[in-house]
CSV table of C-alpha atoms and ligand atoms in Angstrom, one decimal:
chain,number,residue,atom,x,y,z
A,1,UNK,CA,98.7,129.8,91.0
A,2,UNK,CA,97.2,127.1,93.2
A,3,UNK,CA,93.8,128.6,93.8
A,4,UNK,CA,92.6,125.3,95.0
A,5,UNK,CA,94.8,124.9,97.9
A,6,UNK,CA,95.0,128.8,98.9
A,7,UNK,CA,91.4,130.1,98.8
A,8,UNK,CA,89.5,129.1,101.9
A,9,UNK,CA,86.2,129.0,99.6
A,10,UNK,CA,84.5,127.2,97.3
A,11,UNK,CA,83.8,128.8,93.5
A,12,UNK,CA,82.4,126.9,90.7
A,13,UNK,CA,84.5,129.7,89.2
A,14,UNK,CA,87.8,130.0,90.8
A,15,UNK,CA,88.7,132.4,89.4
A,16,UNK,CA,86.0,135.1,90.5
A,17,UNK,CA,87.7,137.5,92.4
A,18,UNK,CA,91.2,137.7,89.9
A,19,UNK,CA,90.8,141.0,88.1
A,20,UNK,CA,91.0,140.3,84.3
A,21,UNK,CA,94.1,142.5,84.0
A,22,UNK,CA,95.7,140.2,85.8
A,23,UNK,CA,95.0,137.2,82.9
A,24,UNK,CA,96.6,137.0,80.1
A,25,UNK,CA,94.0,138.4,77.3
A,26,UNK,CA,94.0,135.7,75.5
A,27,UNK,CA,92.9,133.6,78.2
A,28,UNK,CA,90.6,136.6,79.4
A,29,UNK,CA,88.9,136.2,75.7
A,30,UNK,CA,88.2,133.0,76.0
A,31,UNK,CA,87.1,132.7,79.2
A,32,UNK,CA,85.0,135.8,78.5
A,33,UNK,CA,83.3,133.9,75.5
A,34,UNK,CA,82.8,130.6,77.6
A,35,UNK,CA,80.7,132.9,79.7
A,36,UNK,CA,78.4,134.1,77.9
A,37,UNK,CA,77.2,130.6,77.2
A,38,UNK,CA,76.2,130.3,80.7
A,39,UNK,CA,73.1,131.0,81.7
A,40,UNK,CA,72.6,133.4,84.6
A,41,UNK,CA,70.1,133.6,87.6
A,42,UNK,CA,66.7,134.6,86.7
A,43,UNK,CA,66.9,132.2,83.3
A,44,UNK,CA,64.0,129.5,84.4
A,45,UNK,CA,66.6,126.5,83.3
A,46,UNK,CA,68.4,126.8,86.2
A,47,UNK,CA,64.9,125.9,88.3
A,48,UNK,CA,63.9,123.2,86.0
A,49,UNK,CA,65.0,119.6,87.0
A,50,UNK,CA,67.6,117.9,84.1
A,51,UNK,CA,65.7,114.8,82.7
A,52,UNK,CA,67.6,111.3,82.6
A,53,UNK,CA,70.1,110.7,80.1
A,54,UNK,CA,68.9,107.5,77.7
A,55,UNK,CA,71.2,107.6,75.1
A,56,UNK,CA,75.0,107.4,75.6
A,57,UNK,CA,76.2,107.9,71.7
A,58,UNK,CA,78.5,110.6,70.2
A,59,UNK,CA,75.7,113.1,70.4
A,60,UNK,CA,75.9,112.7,74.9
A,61,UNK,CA,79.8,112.6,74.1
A,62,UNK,CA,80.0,115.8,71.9
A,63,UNK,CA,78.2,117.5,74.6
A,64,UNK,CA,80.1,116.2,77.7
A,65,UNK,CA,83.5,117.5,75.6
A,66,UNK,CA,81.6,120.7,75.0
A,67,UNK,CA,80.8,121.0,78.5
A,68,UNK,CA,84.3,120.1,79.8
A,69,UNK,CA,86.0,123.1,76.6
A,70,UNK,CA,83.1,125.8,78.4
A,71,UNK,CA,84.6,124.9,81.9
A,72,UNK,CA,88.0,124.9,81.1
A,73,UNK,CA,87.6,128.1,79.3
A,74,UNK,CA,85.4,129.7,82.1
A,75,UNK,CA,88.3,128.7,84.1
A,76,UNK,CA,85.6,126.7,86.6
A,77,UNK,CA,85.6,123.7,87.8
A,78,UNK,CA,82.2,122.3,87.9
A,79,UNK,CA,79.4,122.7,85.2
A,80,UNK,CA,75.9,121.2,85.1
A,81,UNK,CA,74.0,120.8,81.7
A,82,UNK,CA,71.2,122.6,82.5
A,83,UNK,CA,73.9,125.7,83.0
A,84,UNK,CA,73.8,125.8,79.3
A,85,UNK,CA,70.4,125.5,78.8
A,86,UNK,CA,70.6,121.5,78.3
A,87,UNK,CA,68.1,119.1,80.3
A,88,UNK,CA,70.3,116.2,80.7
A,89,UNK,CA,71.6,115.0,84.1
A,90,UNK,CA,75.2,115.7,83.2
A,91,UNK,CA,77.6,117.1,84.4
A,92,UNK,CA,81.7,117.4,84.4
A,93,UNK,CA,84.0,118.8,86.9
A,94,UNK,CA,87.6,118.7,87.4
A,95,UNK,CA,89.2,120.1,90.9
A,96,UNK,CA,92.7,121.2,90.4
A,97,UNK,CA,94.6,121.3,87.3
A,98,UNK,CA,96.2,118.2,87.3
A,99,UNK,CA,92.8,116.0,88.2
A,100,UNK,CA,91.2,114.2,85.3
A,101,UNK,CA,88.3,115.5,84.0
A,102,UNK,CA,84.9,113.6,85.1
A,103,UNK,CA,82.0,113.1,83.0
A,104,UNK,CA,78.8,112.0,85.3
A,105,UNK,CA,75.6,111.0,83.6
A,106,UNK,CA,72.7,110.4,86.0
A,107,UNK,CA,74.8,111.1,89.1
A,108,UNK,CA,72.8,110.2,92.5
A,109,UNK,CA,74.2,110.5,95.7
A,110,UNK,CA,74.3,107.3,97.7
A,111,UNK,CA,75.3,108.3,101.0
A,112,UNK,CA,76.8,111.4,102.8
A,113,UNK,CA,78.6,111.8,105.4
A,114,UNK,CA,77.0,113.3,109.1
A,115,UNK,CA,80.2,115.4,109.2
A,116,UNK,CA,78.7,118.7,107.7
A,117,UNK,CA,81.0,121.9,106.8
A,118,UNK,CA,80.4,125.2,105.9
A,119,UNK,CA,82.5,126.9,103.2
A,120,UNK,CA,81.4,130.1,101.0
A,121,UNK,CA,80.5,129.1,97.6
A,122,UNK,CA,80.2,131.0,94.2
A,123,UNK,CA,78.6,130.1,91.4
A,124,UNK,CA,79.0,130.6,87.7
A,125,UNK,CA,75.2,131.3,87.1
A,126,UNK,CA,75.4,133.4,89.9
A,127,UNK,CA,78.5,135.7,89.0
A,128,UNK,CA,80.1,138.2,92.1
A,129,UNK,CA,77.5,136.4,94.4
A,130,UNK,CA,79.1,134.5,97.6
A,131,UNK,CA,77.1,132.8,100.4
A,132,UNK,CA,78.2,130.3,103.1
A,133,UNK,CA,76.9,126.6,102.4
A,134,UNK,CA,76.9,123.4,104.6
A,135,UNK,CA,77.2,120.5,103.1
A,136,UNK,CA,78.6,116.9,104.2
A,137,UNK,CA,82.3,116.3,103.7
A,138,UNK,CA,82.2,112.7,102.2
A,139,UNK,CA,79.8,111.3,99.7
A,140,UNK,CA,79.2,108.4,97.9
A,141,UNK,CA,78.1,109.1,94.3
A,142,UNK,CA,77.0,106.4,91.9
A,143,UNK,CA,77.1,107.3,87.7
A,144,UNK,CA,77.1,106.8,84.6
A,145,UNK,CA,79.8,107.4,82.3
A,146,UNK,CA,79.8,108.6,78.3
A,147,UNK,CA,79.8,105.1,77.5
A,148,UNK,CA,77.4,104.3,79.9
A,149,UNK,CA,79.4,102.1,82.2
A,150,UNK,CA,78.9,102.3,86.2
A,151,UNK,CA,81.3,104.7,88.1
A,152,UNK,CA,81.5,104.5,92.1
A,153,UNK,CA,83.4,108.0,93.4
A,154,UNK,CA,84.0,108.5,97.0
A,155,UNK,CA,84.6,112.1,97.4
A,156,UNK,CA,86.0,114.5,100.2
A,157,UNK,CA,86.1,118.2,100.8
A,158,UNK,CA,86.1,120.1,97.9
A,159,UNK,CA,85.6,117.5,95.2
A,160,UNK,CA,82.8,116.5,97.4
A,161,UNK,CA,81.3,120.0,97.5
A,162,UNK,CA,81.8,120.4,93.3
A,163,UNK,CA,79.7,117.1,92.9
A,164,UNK,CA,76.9,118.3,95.1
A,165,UNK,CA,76.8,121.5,94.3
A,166,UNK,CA,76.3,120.3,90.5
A,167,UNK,CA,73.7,117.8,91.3
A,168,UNK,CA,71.7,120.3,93.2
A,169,UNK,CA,71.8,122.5,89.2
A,170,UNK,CA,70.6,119.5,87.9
A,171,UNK,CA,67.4,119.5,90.6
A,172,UNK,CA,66.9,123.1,89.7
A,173,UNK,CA,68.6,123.8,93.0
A,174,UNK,CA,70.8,127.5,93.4
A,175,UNK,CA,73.7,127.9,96.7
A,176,UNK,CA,71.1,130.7,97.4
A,177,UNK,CA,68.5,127.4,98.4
A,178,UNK,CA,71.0,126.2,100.5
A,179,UNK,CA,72.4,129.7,103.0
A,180,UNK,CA,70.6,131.4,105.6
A,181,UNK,CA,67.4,133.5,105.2
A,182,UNK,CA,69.8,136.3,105.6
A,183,UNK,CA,72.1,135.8,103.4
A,184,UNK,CA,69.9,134.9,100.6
A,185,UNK,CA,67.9,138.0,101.6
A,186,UNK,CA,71.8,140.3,100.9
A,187,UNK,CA,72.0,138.0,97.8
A,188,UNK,CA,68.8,138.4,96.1
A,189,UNK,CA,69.2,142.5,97.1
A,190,UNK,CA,71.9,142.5,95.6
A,191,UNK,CA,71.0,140.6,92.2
A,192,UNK,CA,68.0,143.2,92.0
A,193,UNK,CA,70.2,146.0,92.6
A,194,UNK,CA,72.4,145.3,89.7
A,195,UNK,CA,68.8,144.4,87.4
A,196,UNK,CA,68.2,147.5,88.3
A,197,UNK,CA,71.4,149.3,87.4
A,198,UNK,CA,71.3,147.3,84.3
A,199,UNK,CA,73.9,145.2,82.6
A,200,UNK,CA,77.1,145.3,84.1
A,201,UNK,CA,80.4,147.5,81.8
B,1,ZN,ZN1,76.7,126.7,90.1
């Protein structure tokens, strides 16, 4: 399956719309599992802003791998710390199944591009919601990485979209910040619909 290339949207989780049946169930088990590890809209984490990473020993590398096992097994490809409940401004990512993983620590965006796109996005801590979001096609990010050595990435299109999107978590910033006021009016109907109908089968 080449999700990446196919799907004319963005999804932290690519996999989203692919019924489990369709998943081995193995796979669906895990990814199932890696799920429930991330927290969901309404968890105050998610609106909390990540503190600096200080410390780059094994403890900041156990929890990058940890990170980059939830991902994988989520089937997503983009997670930010805080998505687990962690206040460290790291993240990982990996965009397409061949790309390396990245590990950022302290990512800031040094310059983006005036070209602006708009794409539907989804969001892991935001399951079965989609909204459009504009952001610019080509950034500059600097980083850290694990072993705290400067990292320079030039990014386009969607690996550009993965890193913002994640360093808006780590800002406490949600895709639903970032739509119109009408589609974040049909998404937050939505999320209070299914409060109200109560955990989902
Ligand atoms: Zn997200």
């Amino acid at each position: 399956m080449t999700q990446t290339a196919e799907r004319p949207t963005f999804e932290e989780d690519q996999l989203e719309d692919v019924e489990p049946p369709e998943l081995d169930p193995e796979v669906a088990a895990r990814r199932a599992a890696a799920l429930s590890r991330v927290r969901i809209f309404g968890d105050p984490v998610l609106r909390a802003r990540a503190l600096p990473v200080e410390r780059f020993d094994d403890e900041l590398r156990a929890e990058a791998a940890r990170m980059a096992g939830i991902m994988h097994d989520a089937l997503g490809v983009g997670l930010a710390a805080t998505q687990l409940g962690v206040m460290h401004r790291l993240l990982v990512y990996r965009v397409g199944a061949d790309a390396p993983l990245a590990v950022l620590v302290n990512p800031r965006l040094e310059w983006v591009s005036d070209e602006v796109e708009p794409l539907e996005e989804g969001c892991l801590s935001l399951p079965g919601i989609h909204v459009d979001v504009e952001r610019p096609v080509h950034v500059r990010v600097g980083a850290l990485d694990d072993l705290g050595e400067e990292v320079l990435i030039e990014a386009s299109g969607l690996e550009a979209r993965v890193i913002q999107h994640e360093i808006d978590h780590l800002d406490g910033v949600l895709i639903l910040d970032r739509t119109s006021r009408e589609e974040r009016k049909a998404a937050m109907r939505e999320l209070r619909e299914r409060e109200e109908a109560g955990p989902a089968g």
